[in-house]
Amino acid sequence: MTLDETLTLLQQIALVDDRVVRLDDTEQAAQLSMWAAILRDVPLQFAGEAVGAHYAERAWAIMPKDIAERWRAESRRRLERAVGTFEPRSHPQLDPDDIPGYRAALRAEREGVRRGGYDPVAWPELMAGSDPITAGCPNDDYLRAREELRAAREAARTAPQESESTS
């Protein structure tokens, strides 16, 4: 969160719990910078939800660590749900031979999942669009080609070796 977002969050918290926000200007400035530093990775929307969840469960005043702990747990859950697949079609600007660019895009996508910018894709969601493959029957051309290949392999296996024929 930015300083402005942290200020917005503190104003919202003050509407619910006046114990949190300091009255002295110097203390308010220090509190704002401390909260912003602790919550720098936390999205504002998640922080607001975490404040609501905190006050639904506890009676004591919320601290920035309470929000940060909830965000770390949510980040872990998001990363555990993500399968880590990387869809090249989602990144048409990447050159397939650019390994550092591929790695950077992969890291950015993973960081986006962790920070909440991208929704993680889990295996069931990934597989939901695939149709089951039905068993098929080989056609005559396939069967004929397979028999020719087997006959050629058998002939090569039973043919006398060159070293035996020259001796």
C-alpha positions as YAML, in Angstrom:
chain: A
units: angstrom
residues:
- id: 1
  name: MET
  ca: [0.00, 0.00, 0.00]
- id: 2
  name: THR
  ca: [1.06, 3.55, -0.60]
- id: 3
  name: LEU
  ca: [1.02, 6.30, 2.01]
- id: 4
  name: ASP
  ca: [-2.29, 7.60, 0.64]
- id: 5
  name: GLU
  ca: [-3.86, 4.14, 0.78]
- id: 6
  name: THR
  ca: [-2.54, 3.64, 4.32]
- id: 7
  name: LEU
  ca: [-4.04, 6.98, 5.34]
- id: 8
  name: THR
  ca: [-7.38, 5.90, 3.84]
- id: 9
  name: LEU
  ca: [-7.19, 2.61, 5.76]
- id: 10
  name: LEU
  ca: [-6.39, 4.36, 9.04]
- id: 11
  name: GLN
  ca: [-9.30, 6.75, 8.51]
- id: 12
  name: GLN
  ca: [-11.63, 3.79, 7.97]
- id: 13
  name: ILE
  ca: [-10.28, 2.05, 11.08]
- id: 14
  name: ALA
  ca: [-10.78, 5.23, 13.11]
- id: 15
  name: LEU
  ca: [-14.49, 5.12, 12.28]
- id: 16
  name: VAL
  ca: [-14.72, 1.72, 13.99]
- id: 17
  name: ASP
  ca: [-12.04, 1.94, 16.67]
- id: 18
  name: ASP
  ca: [-10.81, 5.32, 17.90]
- id: 19
  name: ARG
  ca: [-8.06, 3.62, 19.95]
- id: 20
  name: VAL
  ca: [-5.97, 3.02, 16.82]
- id: 21
  name: VAL
  ca: [-5.36, 6.50, 15.42]
- id: 22
  name: ARG
  ca: [-3.06, 8.84, 17.37]
- id: 23
  name: LEU
  ca: [-4.16, 12.37, 18.26]
- id: 24
  name: ASP
  ca: [-0.80, 14.15, 18.18]
- id: 25
  name: ASP
  ca: [0.37, 15.25, 14.70]
- id: 26
  name: THR
  ca: [3.90, 13.92, 15.21]
- id: 27
  name: GLU
  ca: [2.58, 10.58, 16.43]
- id: 28
  name: GLN
  ca: [0.14, 10.41, 13.51]
- id: 29
  name: ALA
  ca: [2.94, 10.99, 11.00]
- id: 30
  name: ALA
  ca: [5.09, 8.31, 12.65]
- id: 31
  name: GLN
  ca: [2.14, 5.91, 12.79]
- id: 32
  name: LEU
  ca: [1.31, 6.49, 9.13]
- id: 33
  name: SER
  ca: [4.87, 5.86, 7.96]
- id: 34
  name: MET
  ca: [5.19, 2.76, 10.19]
- id: 35
  name: TRP
  ca: [1.89, 1.26, 8.95]
- id: 36
  name: ALA
  ca: [2.79, 2.04, 5.32]
- id: 37
  name: ALA
  ca: [6.18, 0.34, 5.71]
- id: 38
  name: ILE
  ca: [4.68, -2.77, 7.32]
- id: 39
  name: LEU
  ca: [1.78, -3.01, 4.84]
- id: 40
  name: ARG
  ca: [3.73, -2.11, 1.68]
- id: 41
  name: ASP
  ca: [2.94, -5.47, 0.01]
- id: 42
  name: VAL
  ca: [-0.69, -5.68, 1.15]
- id: 43
  name: PRO
  ca: [-3.44, -4.57, -1.27]
- id: 44
  name: LEU
  ca: [-5.82, -1.97, 0.17]
- id: 45
  name: GLN
  ca: [-8.91, -4.07, -0.49]
- id: 46
  name: PHE
  ca: [-7.43, -7.06, 1.35]
- id: 47
  name: ALA
  ca: [-6.37, -4.83, 4.25]
- id: 48
  name: GLY
  ca: [-9.95, -3.55, 4.61]
- id: 49
  name: GLU
  ca: [-11.26, -7.12, 4.62]
- id: 50
  name: ALA
  ca: [-8.62, -8.11, 7.17]
- id: 51
  name: VAL
  ca: [-9.68, -5.26, 9.44]
- id: 52
  name: GLY
  ca: [-13.28, -6.44, 9.26]
- id: 53
  name: ALA
  ca: [-12.27, -10.04, 9.97]
- id: 54
  name: HIS
  ca: [-10.09, -8.91, 12.89]
- id: 55
  name: TYR
  ca: [-12.88, -7.01, 14.59]
- id: 56
  name: ALA
  ca: [-15.33, -9.86, 13.94]
- id: 57
  name: GLU
  ca: [-13.02, -12.19, 15.89]
- id: 58
  name: ARG
  ca: [-11.27, -9.99, 18.48]
- id: 59
  name: ALA
  ca: [-12.01, -7.05, 20.75]
- id: 60
  name: TRP
  ca: [-8.54, -5.52, 20.97]
- id: 61
  name: ALA
  ca: [-7.27, -2.79, 18.69]
- id: 62
  name: ILE
  ca: [-5.84, -3.88, 15.37]
- id: 63
  name: MET
  ca: [-2.14, -3.53, 14.67]
- id: 64
  name: PRO
  ca: [-0.45, -3.58, 11.26]
- id: 65
  name: LYS
  ca: [1.10, -6.97, 12.07]
- id: 66
  name: ASP
  ca: [-2.40, -8.46, 12.30]
- id: 67
  name: ILE
  ca: [-3.10, -7.42, 8.71]
- id: 68
  name: ALA
  ca: [0.37, -8.42, 7.49]
- id: 69
  name: GLU
  ca: [0.05, -11.90, 9.06]
- id: 70
  name: ARG
  ca: [-3.28, -12.45, 7.32]
- id: 71
  name: TRP
  ca: [-1.77, -11.33, 4.01]
- id: 72
  name: ARG
  ca: [1.24, -13.66, 4.36]
- id: 73
  name: ALA
  ca: [-1.12, -16.58, 5.03]
- id: 74
  name: GLU
  ca: [-3.26, -15.62, 2.03]
- id: 75
  name: SER
  ca: [-0.15, -15.28, -0.18]
- id: 76
  name: ARG
  ca: [0.97, -18.77, 0.84]
- id: 77
  name: ARG
  ca: [-2.49, -20.18, 0.06]
- id: 78
  name: ARG
  ca: [-2.50, -18.47, -3.34]
- id: 79
  name: LEU
  ca: [0.94, -19.83, -4.25]
- id: 80
  name: GLU
  ca: [0.01, -23.33, -3.08]
- id: 81
  name: ARG
  ca: [-3.09, -23.25, -5.31]
- id: 82
  name: ALA
  ca: [-1.15, -22.09, -8.36]
- id: 83
  name: VAL
  ca: [0.19, -24.86, -10.56]
- id: 84
  name: GLY
  ca: [3.03, -22.76, -11.94]
- id: 85
  name: THR
  ca: [2.17, -23.29, -15.58]
- id: 86
  name: PHE
  ca: [3.19, -20.56, -17.94]
- id: 87
  name: GLU
  ca: [1.07, -19.93, -21.00]
- id: 88
  name: PRO
  ca: [3.26, -18.52, -23.80]
- id: 89
  name: ARG
  ca: [0.13, -17.39, -25.67]
- id: 90
  name: SER
  ca: [-0.50, -14.99, -22.79]
- id: 91
  name: HIS
  ca: [2.89, -13.38, -23.54]
- id: 92
  name: PRO
  ca: [3.13, -12.96, -27.33]
- id: 93
  name: GLN
  ca: [5.89, -10.36, -26.94]
- id: 94
  name: LEU
  ca: [8.33, -13.01, -25.70]
- id: 95
  name: ASP
  ca: [10.81, -14.58, -28.06]
- id: 96
  name: PRO
  ca: [10.78, -18.38, -27.48]
- id: 97
  name: ASP
  ca: [14.59, -18.41, -27.55]
- id: 98
  name: ASP
  ca: [14.92, -15.62, -24.95]
- id: 99
  name: ILE
  ca: [15.50, -17.70, -21.81]
- id: 100
  name: PRO
  ca: [16.19, -14.71, -19.48]
- id: 101
  name: GLY
  ca: [13.04, -12.99, -20.77]
- id: 102
  name: TYR
  ca: [11.03, -16.17, -20.21]
- id: 103
  name: ARG
  ca: [12.35, -16.51, -16.67]
- id: 104
  name: ALA
  ca: [11.61, -12.85, -15.91]
- id: 105
  name: ALA
  ca: [8.05, -13.23, -17.20]
- id: 106
  name: LEU
  ca: [7.60, -16.43, -15.18]
- id: 107
  name: ARG
  ca: [8.87, -14.69, -12.02]
- id: 108
  name: ALA
  ca: [6.61, -11.69, -12.68]
- id: 109
  name: GLU
  ca: [3.59, -13.96, -13.11]
- id: 110
  name: ARG
  ca: [4.37, -15.83, -9.88]
- id: 111
  name: GLU
  ca: [4.88, -12.55, -8.04]
- id: 112
  name: GLY
  ca: [1.58, -11.33, -9.47]
- id: 113
  name: VAL
  ca: [-0.16, -14.40, -8.04]
- id: 114
  name: ARG
  ca: [1.52, -13.83, -4.67]
- id: 115
  name: ARG
  ca: [0.61, -10.15, -4.54]
- id: 116
  name: GLY
  ca: [-2.95, -10.68, -5.71]
- id: 117
  name: GLY
  ca: [-2.65, -9.21, -9.21]
- id: 118
  name: TYR
  ca: [-3.34, -12.56, -10.92]
- id: 119
  name: ASP
  ca: [-5.68, -15.29, -9.79]
- id: 120
  name: PRO
  ca: [-3.92, -18.62, -9.35]
- id: 121
  name: VAL
  ca: [-4.92, -21.42, -11.71]
- id: 122
  name: ALA
  ca: [-5.24, -24.78, -9.95]
- id: 123
  name: TRP
  ca: [-5.12, -28.21, -11.61]
- id: 124
  name: PRO
  ca: [-8.89, -28.79, -11.51]
- id: 125
  name: GLU
  ca: [-9.47, -25.41, -13.18]
- id: 126
  name: LEU
  ca: [-6.74, -26.12, -15.70]
- id: 127
  name: MET
  ca: [-8.22, -29.50, -16.59]
- id: 128
  name: ALA
  ca: [-11.87, -28.37, -16.56]
- id: 129
  name: GLY
  ca: [-11.82, -27.38, -20.22]
- id: 130
  name: SER
  ca: [-10.28, -30.57, -21.55]
- id: 131
  name: ASP
  ca: [-12.50, -33.25, -23.02]
- id: 132
  name: PRO
  ca: [-11.88, -36.87, -22.17]
- id: 133
  name: ILE
  ca: [-10.09, -38.79, -24.90]
- id: 134
  name: THR
  ca: [-12.07, -41.74, -26.19]
- id: 135
  name: ALA
  ca: [-10.39, -44.91, -27.29]
- id: 136
  name: GLY
  ca: [-10.18, -45.15, -31.06]
- id: 137
  name: CYS
  ca: [-9.74, -47.99, -33.49]
- id: 138
  name: PRO
  ca: [-6.72, -48.05, -35.80]
- id: 139
  name: ASN
  ca: [-7.57, -47.78, -39.47]
- id: 140
  name: ASP
  ca: [-6.37, -50.14, -42.20]
- id: 141
  name: ASP
  ca: [-3.48, -47.90, -43.30]
- id: 142
  name: TYR
  ca: [-2.12, -47.82, -39.75]
- id: 143
  name: LEU
  ca: [-2.42, -51.59, -39.35]
- id: 144
  name: ARG
  ca: [-0.69, -52.19, -42.71]
- id: 145
  name: ALA
  ca: [2.17, -49.80, -41.85]
- id: 146
  name: ARG
  ca: [2.58, -51.43, -38.44]
- id: 147
  name: GLU
  ca: [2.84, -54.90, -39.97]
- id: 148
  name: GLU
  ca: [5.40, -53.68, -42.52]
- id: 149
  name: LEU
  ca: [7.48, -52.17, -39.73]
- id: 150
  name: ARG
  ca: [7.32, -55.37, -37.69]
- id: 151
  name: ALA
  ca: [8.32, -57.44, -40.73]
- id: 152
  name: ALA
  ca: [11.27, -55.12, -41.44]
- id: 153
  name: ARG
  ca: [12.44, -55.34, -37.82]
- id: 154
  name: GLU
  ca: [12.13, -59.13, -37.83]
- id: 155
  name: ALA
  ca: [14.06, -59.36, -41.11]
- id: 156
  name: ALA
  ca: [16.83, -57.13, -39.74]
- id: 157
  name: ARG
  ca: [17.00, -59.23, -36.57]
- id: 158
  name: THR
  ca: [17.23, -62.57, -38.36]
- id: 159
  name: ALA
  ca: [19.48, -61.42, -41.23]
- id: 160
  name: PRO
  ca: [23.11, -62.67, -40.94]
- id: 161
  name: GLN
  ca: [25.54, -60.07, -39.67]
- id: 162
  name: GLU
  ca: [28.13, -58.65, -42.12]
- id: 163
  name: SER
  ca: [30.98, -59.97, -39.99]
- id: 164
  name: GLU
  ca: [29.56, -63.49, -40.16]
- id: 165
  name: SER
  ca: [29.06, -63.37, -43.96]
- id: 166
  name: THR
  ca: [32.65, -62.22, -44.64]
- id: 167
  name: SER
  ca: [34.27, -64.95, -42.55]
...
